């Protein structure tokens, strides 16, 4: 029988510095004792995106205190945790170095094992913490750095069914916002403007719709937005709203087609799994209500459960890193050696080919 386990998690792969203490009981239920996240949004917003050097410095300045705070809120000391889990990739290398080195130092000083966690695995396993989901299931990860449809068969068993061949979805929102003069991060700004817009005014392209492969492409959409904006300039607020609404509609239709095919494939590959199959959404773009609505409707139509974990666990956090460590520890996967190295690129599915253009903006998720 798996014993009760408690882990300190550390996340520094992008622009959130985070620490958390999470427990897993013998039945596999999770208990989040603390969840501390410090966003660097203010440091980066003036630059319209994440600046790696600024991010790494900000992690160095904040991480020690954040870990102390996470332990304090959890009312435990380092002696009370069974292991340390730190993100070791993929992401911005400076930040990864800070988090992993800190994790190693604590592990060494406290005499605890270290788990070097893949950030994407954290996203992929979150729904087991929040909803006790059993394998297999599908995860749609849509963030500023990644757009992937992942089959999760078990801990450490992932198959990438689709990825973007150019921009990540969050990146498409951010770039579109920038060219329309909206603030960073672009997703919330585009969603806000779209509320008052006419989604039928512009017929933007929906790349790859109709193709059997499950990949995504968003750079053509962004280019079409730019051309439209130039053609009708100067833009009134109504024009911007109409563009945003039409842009979101094109994305909704794209997701409907791509993910719809993914759900069909899942049903073919796993005709009987004992319970209703599930699609989980993760990543910052999961905040978008229109896209959530599209995915919910798609799941209803196809007989799937749609699982959207609380937003704080969809975006980057250390709870998911601690949980991934707990999952690995619980099934007896050995900890990592203290000379383990961070990896800016680290695909979850090592067999998946690298697609052209993928990861241009760094391999963050
Ligand atoms: O997962 P996340 O917080 O950070 C990483 O990318 O690691 O995702 C951030 C991304 C940004 O590109 C942001 O524009 C997008 O998520 N985003 C949204 C919304 N809120 C955040 N995109 C669309 N609609 C939103 N409401
Ligand atoms: Zn992420």
XYZ file of C-alpha atoms and ligand atoms in Angstrom:
392
model
C 0.000 0.000 0.000
C 1.204 3.499 -0.912
C 1.945 5.522 2.228
C 0.760 9.020 2.972
C 3.118 11.454 1.193
C 3.841 15.168 1.441
C 5.912 17.188 -1.068
C 7.209 20.731 -1.427
C 6.817 21.894 -5.050
C 8.743 24.684 -6.810
C 7.835 26.306 -10.164
C 9.961 28.906 -11.985
C 9.776 27.981 -15.671
C 8.280 31.226 -16.947
C 6.970 34.405 -15.329
C 5.385 32.974 -12.191
C 7.459 32.208 -9.117
C 5.576 29.591 -7.109
C 5.882 27.234 -4.156
C 3.354 24.831 -2.655
C 2.997 21.997 -0.165
C 0.692 19.168 -1.214
C -0.229 15.842 0.396
C -1.475 12.603 -1.110
C -3.219 10.080 1.093
C -3.074 6.317 0.716
C -6.191 6.322 -1.501
C -4.684 8.883 -3.875
C -6.674 11.899 -2.648
C -4.918 15.248 -2.655
C -4.799 17.877 0.042
C -3.313 21.247 -0.879
C -1.744 22.697 2.289
C -0.412 25.846 0.636
C -0.266 27.416 -2.808
C 1.813 30.589 -3.178
C 2.225 32.289 -6.572
C 3.958 35.551 -7.351
C 3.212 36.818 -10.848
C 5.796 38.981 -12.615
C 3.186 40.565 -14.876
C 4.105 44.127 -13.844
C 7.798 43.566 -14.580
C 7.101 42.372 -18.139
C 4.011 44.253 -19.305
C 5.946 47.337 -20.427
C 7.821 45.096 -22.895
C 4.698 43.415 -24.289
C 5.966 39.938 -23.377
C 8.151 37.947 -21.004
C 11.803 39.102 -20.915
C 13.873 36.032 -19.919
C 16.621 37.957 -18.089
C 14.139 39.977 -16.044
C 12.231 36.781 -15.238
C 15.337 34.966 -13.978
C 16.312 37.867 -11.703
C 12.807 38.161 -10.329
C 12.796 34.421 -9.487
C 16.115 34.768 -7.632
C 14.778 37.674 -5.599
C 11.482 36.048 -4.657
C 11.949 32.297 -4.414
C 13.506 31.855 -0.926
C 10.835 33.898 0.780
C 8.089 32.256 -1.232
C 9.212 28.792 -0.148
C 9.327 29.942 3.475
C 5.845 31.343 3.084
C 4.536 28.099 1.549
C 5.940 26.062 4.456
C 4.567 28.559 6.982
C 1.068 28.539 5.483
C 1.143 24.734 5.408
C 2.276 24.744 9.045
C 5.099 22.313 8.300
C 8.888 22.441 8.305
C 11.281 20.894 5.800
C 11.672 17.947 8.158
C 7.964 17.188 7.631
C 8.095 16.793 3.837
C 8.987 13.523 2.115
C 10.519 15.038 -1.021
C 11.146 18.171 -3.060
C 9.724 18.542 -6.590
C 11.081 21.296 -8.851
C 10.247 22.104 -12.469
C 13.271 21.283 -14.602
C 11.815 21.985 -18.048
C 10.554 22.962 -20.532
C 10.779 26.729 -20.125
C 13.121 29.683 -19.920
C 16.520 28.354 -18.936
C 17.394 31.135 -16.450
C 14.262 30.573 -14.424
C 14.606 26.791 -14.566
C 18.158 27.057 -13.232
C 17.002 29.163 -10.285
C 14.189 26.785 -9.287
C 16.045 23.537 -9.864
C 19.220 24.716 -8.083
C 17.127 25.842 -5.126
C 15.341 22.495 -5.092
C 18.644 20.646 -5.180
C 20.105 22.749 -2.363
C 17.079 22.141 -0.139
C 17.043 18.430 -0.967
C 20.726 18.118 -0.116
C 20.553 20.207 3.062
C 17.399 18.525 4.378
C 18.396 15.038 3.224
C 15.262 14.620 1.087
C 14.841 13.066 -2.374
C 14.448 15.380 -5.375
C 11.999 14.991 -8.245
C 12.875 17.007 -11.381
C 9.444 17.533 -12.891
C 8.382 18.205 -16.476
C 6.156 21.292 -16.366
C 3.849 19.797 -19.003
C 3.402 16.701 -16.857
C 2.225 19.029 -14.085
C -0.482 20.440 -16.376
C -1.350 16.956 -17.660
C -1.914 15.424 -14.208
C -3.725 18.338 -12.500
C -7.193 16.917 -13.170
C -6.316 13.862 -11.075
C -5.686 16.166 -8.136
C -8.826 18.268 -8.643
C -11.253 15.615 -9.903
C -9.658 12.267 -9.105
C -9.779 11.447 -12.815
C -8.631 7.962 -13.824
C -6.579 7.088 -16.913
C -6.873 7.405 -19.860
C -8.101 10.920 -20.683
C -7.365 13.814 -23.043
C -5.807 17.156 -22.092
C -5.952 20.296 -24.205
C -3.133 22.555 -23.060
C -3.580 26.096 -24.370
C -1.161 28.666 -22.950
C 1.203 31.394 -24.088
C 3.845 28.848 -25.045
C 1.970 25.688 -25.986
C -1.063 24.385 -27.788
C -1.185 20.621 -27.488
C -3.713 17.847 -27.378
C -2.252 15.143 -25.160
C -3.430 11.606 -24.482
C -2.667 10.766 -20.852
C -2.516 6.971 -20.435
C -0.767 6.881 -17.088
C 1.929 8.614 -15.034
C 4.837 9.032 -17.431
C 2.780 7.742 -20.373
C 1.868 10.577 -22.694
C 1.126 10.739 -26.386
C 0.994 14.052 -28.183
C -1.875 13.845 -30.627
C -1.644 17.398 -31.873
C 0.468 20.518 -31.500
C 0.756 23.916 -33.142
C 2.884 24.152 -36.236
C 3.499 27.869 -35.619
C 2.114 30.162 -32.885
C 0.683 28.959 -29.596
C -2.929 29.994 -29.052
C -2.120 32.401 -26.202
C 0.611 33.874 -28.372
C -1.952 34.449 -31.167
C -4.148 36.323 -28.676
C -1.161 38.361 -27.431
C 0.050 39.276 -30.935
C -3.448 40.146 -32.123
C -3.953 42.375 -29.085
C -0.635 44.103 -29.723
C -1.418 44.931 -33.328
C -4.829 46.287 -32.293
C -3.198 48.495 -29.647
C -4.605 46.492 -26.715
C -2.564 45.871 -23.522
C -0.505 42.784 -22.579
C -1.440 40.043 -21.825
C -3.668 40.084 -24.854
C -6.098 37.265 -24.098
C -8.202 39.034 -21.453
C -8.139 42.292 -23.474
C -9.310 40.594 -26.683
C -12.034 38.724 -24.808
C -13.250 41.974 -23.204
C -13.402 43.839 -26.529
C -15.073 40.892 -28.258
C -18.077 41.140 -25.946
C -19.404 44.209 -27.784
C -18.352 43.027 -31.225
C -20.072 41.550 -34.258
C -18.469 38.123 -34.771
C -20.000 37.819 -38.249
C -18.368 40.954 -39.673
C -15.046 39.382 -40.745
C -14.581 35.892 -42.074
C -11.104 35.026 -40.797
C -9.327 31.828 -41.920
C -9.496 28.589 -39.952
C -6.247 26.818 -40.869
C -6.146 23.012 -40.960
C -9.907 22.717 -40.489
C -11.036 19.535 -42.228
C -7.626 17.834 -42.095
C -7.378 14.460 -40.394
C -4.137 15.263 -38.525
C -4.846 16.864 -35.165
C -2.384 19.774 -35.317
C -3.130 23.501 -35.021
C -1.959 26.614 -36.848
C -2.659 30.199 -35.815
C -0.153 32.422 -37.604
C -2.328 32.774 -40.737
C -5.174 34.003 -38.592
C -2.961 36.623 -37.016
C -1.785 37.772 -40.470
C -5.398 38.042 -41.667
C -6.202 40.208 -38.643
C -3.263 42.469 -39.463
C -4.340 42.864 -43.097
C -7.920 43.622 -42.114
C -6.795 46.159 -39.518
C -4.617 47.898 -42.120
C -7.392 47.931 -44.719
C -9.993 49.564 -42.486
C -7.622 51.851 -40.511
C -8.089 54.133 -38.624
C -9.864 51.725 -36.302
C -12.822 52.811 -34.200
C -13.531 51.004 -30.915
C -16.351 49.217 -32.699
C -13.952 48.043 -35.440
C -11.578 46.651 -32.789
C -14.476 44.899 -31.043
C -15.703 43.410 -34.319
C -12.197 42.152 -35.179
C -11.796 40.608 -31.712
C -15.193 38.913 -31.880
C -14.508 37.574 -35.398
C -11.038 36.395 -34.308
C -12.499 34.489 -31.348
C -15.158 32.947 -33.547
C -12.499 31.684 -35.989
C -10.626 30.113 -33.056
C -13.785 28.541 -31.669
C -14.571 26.989 -35.041
C -10.988 25.739 -35.380
C -11.044 24.145 -31.935
C -14.437 22.617 -32.623
C -13.062 20.874 -35.693
C -9.659 19.846 -34.300
C -10.803 18.756 -30.841
C -13.950 17.157 -32.254
C -11.705 14.875 -34.297
C -9.590 14.196 -31.207
C -12.661 13.085 -29.239
C -13.676 10.773 -32.074
C -10.201 9.257 -32.167
C -10.310 8.709 -28.411
C -13.627 6.887 -28.690
C -12.213 4.663 -31.429
C -9.039 3.842 -29.498
C -10.773 3.385 -26.131
C -14.264 2.093 -26.878
C -14.815 0.891 -23.292
C -13.153 2.594 -20.330
C -15.765 1.989 -17.651
C -16.800 5.600 -17.184
C -17.630 8.615 -19.335
C -14.452 9.734 -21.145
C -13.041 13.141 -20.230
C -11.444 16.159 -21.880
C -9.451 18.401 -19.545
C -8.439 21.948 -20.400
C -5.288 23.592 -18.993
C -3.259 26.763 -19.553
C -4.069 30.461 -19.344
C -6.289 30.512 -22.453
C -8.675 28.222 -20.524
C -9.896 31.453 -18.887
C -11.659 32.410 -22.110
C -15.387 31.946 -21.625
C -16.267 31.646 -25.298
C -13.689 28.915 -25.836
C -14.840 27.138 -22.681
C -18.404 27.268 -23.976
C -17.306 25.789 -27.296
C -15.450 22.940 -25.599
C -18.300 22.260 -23.181
C -20.800 22.034 -26.056
C -18.437 19.781 -28.007
C -18.045 17.451 -25.026
C -21.813 17.355 -24.426
C -22.356 16.436 -28.069
C -19.757 13.672 -28.010
C -20.611 12.175 -24.617
C -17.478 13.453 -22.851
C -17.076 15.063 -19.441
C -15.537 18.520 -19.778
C -13.163 19.253 -16.921
C -11.879 22.764 -16.378
C -9.872 22.913 -13.137
C -10.035 26.197 -11.172
C -8.167 28.865 -13.110
C -5.408 29.149 -10.488
C -4.556 25.501 -11.252
C -4.880 25.951 -15.043
C -2.248 28.681 -15.113
C 1.297 28.120 -13.858
C 1.536 27.085 -10.210
C 3.617 24.873 -7.911
C 0.714 22.694 -6.734
C 0.763 20.834 -10.046
C 4.529 20.339 -9.785
C 4.226 18.952 -6.258
C 1.378 16.717 -7.421
C 3.365 15.354 -10.387
C 6.162 14.540 -7.922
C 3.656 12.821 -5.631
C 2.238 10.768 -8.483
C 5.690 9.592 -9.462
C 6.705 8.844 -5.911
C 3.456 6.962 -5.237
C 4.102 4.461 -8.032
C 7.698 3.942 -6.994
C 9.515 5.984 -9.650
C 13.011 6.687 -8.340
C 13.949 10.288 -7.489
C 16.390 12.162 -9.703
C 20.115 12.447 -9.013
C 21.322 15.807 -7.704
C 23.287 16.450 -10.903
C 20.099 16.450 -13.018
C 20.170 19.323 -15.530
C 17.378 21.735 -16.531
C 16.105 21.410 -20.110
C 14.618 24.374 -21.953
C 13.089 21.894 -24.415
C 11.617 18.738 -23.040
C 8.700 17.197 -24.937
C 6.363 15.088 -22.826
C 6.084 12.592 -25.610
C 9.662 11.827 -26.605
C 8.487 9.998 -29.730
C 6.601 13.006 -31.123
C 8.396 14.754 -33.965
C 9.388 18.397 -33.633
C 7.208 20.419 -35.983
C 8.557 23.357 -37.936
C 8.171 26.615 -36.085
C 7.131 24.939 -32.850
C 8.606 26.543 -29.755
C 9.789 29.703 -31.503
C 8.961 31.780 -28.462
C 10.824 29.393 -26.156
C 9.341 26.154 -24.944
C 7.314 27.558 -22.110
C 3.824 26.421 -21.379
O -0.670 29.530 -18.758
P -0.375 30.989 -18.777
O -0.855 31.814 -17.618
O 1.141 31.291 -18.916
C 1.993 30.697 -19.821
O 1.843 30.888 -21.033
O 2.874 29.995 -19.303
O -1.018 31.560 -20.125
C -0.875 32.886 -20.492
C -1.562 33.073 -21.829
C -1.328 34.436 -22.420
O -0.970 34.276 -23.778
C -2.683 35.119 -22.272
O -2.952 36.085 -23.275
C -3.637 33.948 -22.363
O -2.983 32.912 -21.657
N -4.928 34.265 -21.748
C -6.092 34.297 -22.426
C -7.093 34.729 -21.509
N -6.480 34.914 -20.296
C -5.167 34.621 -20.465
N -6.368 34.029 -23.709
C -7.652 34.169 -24.108
N -8.657 34.598 -23.304
C -8.424 34.880 -22.004
N -9.405 35.292 -21.218
Zn 2.337 26.230 -18.028
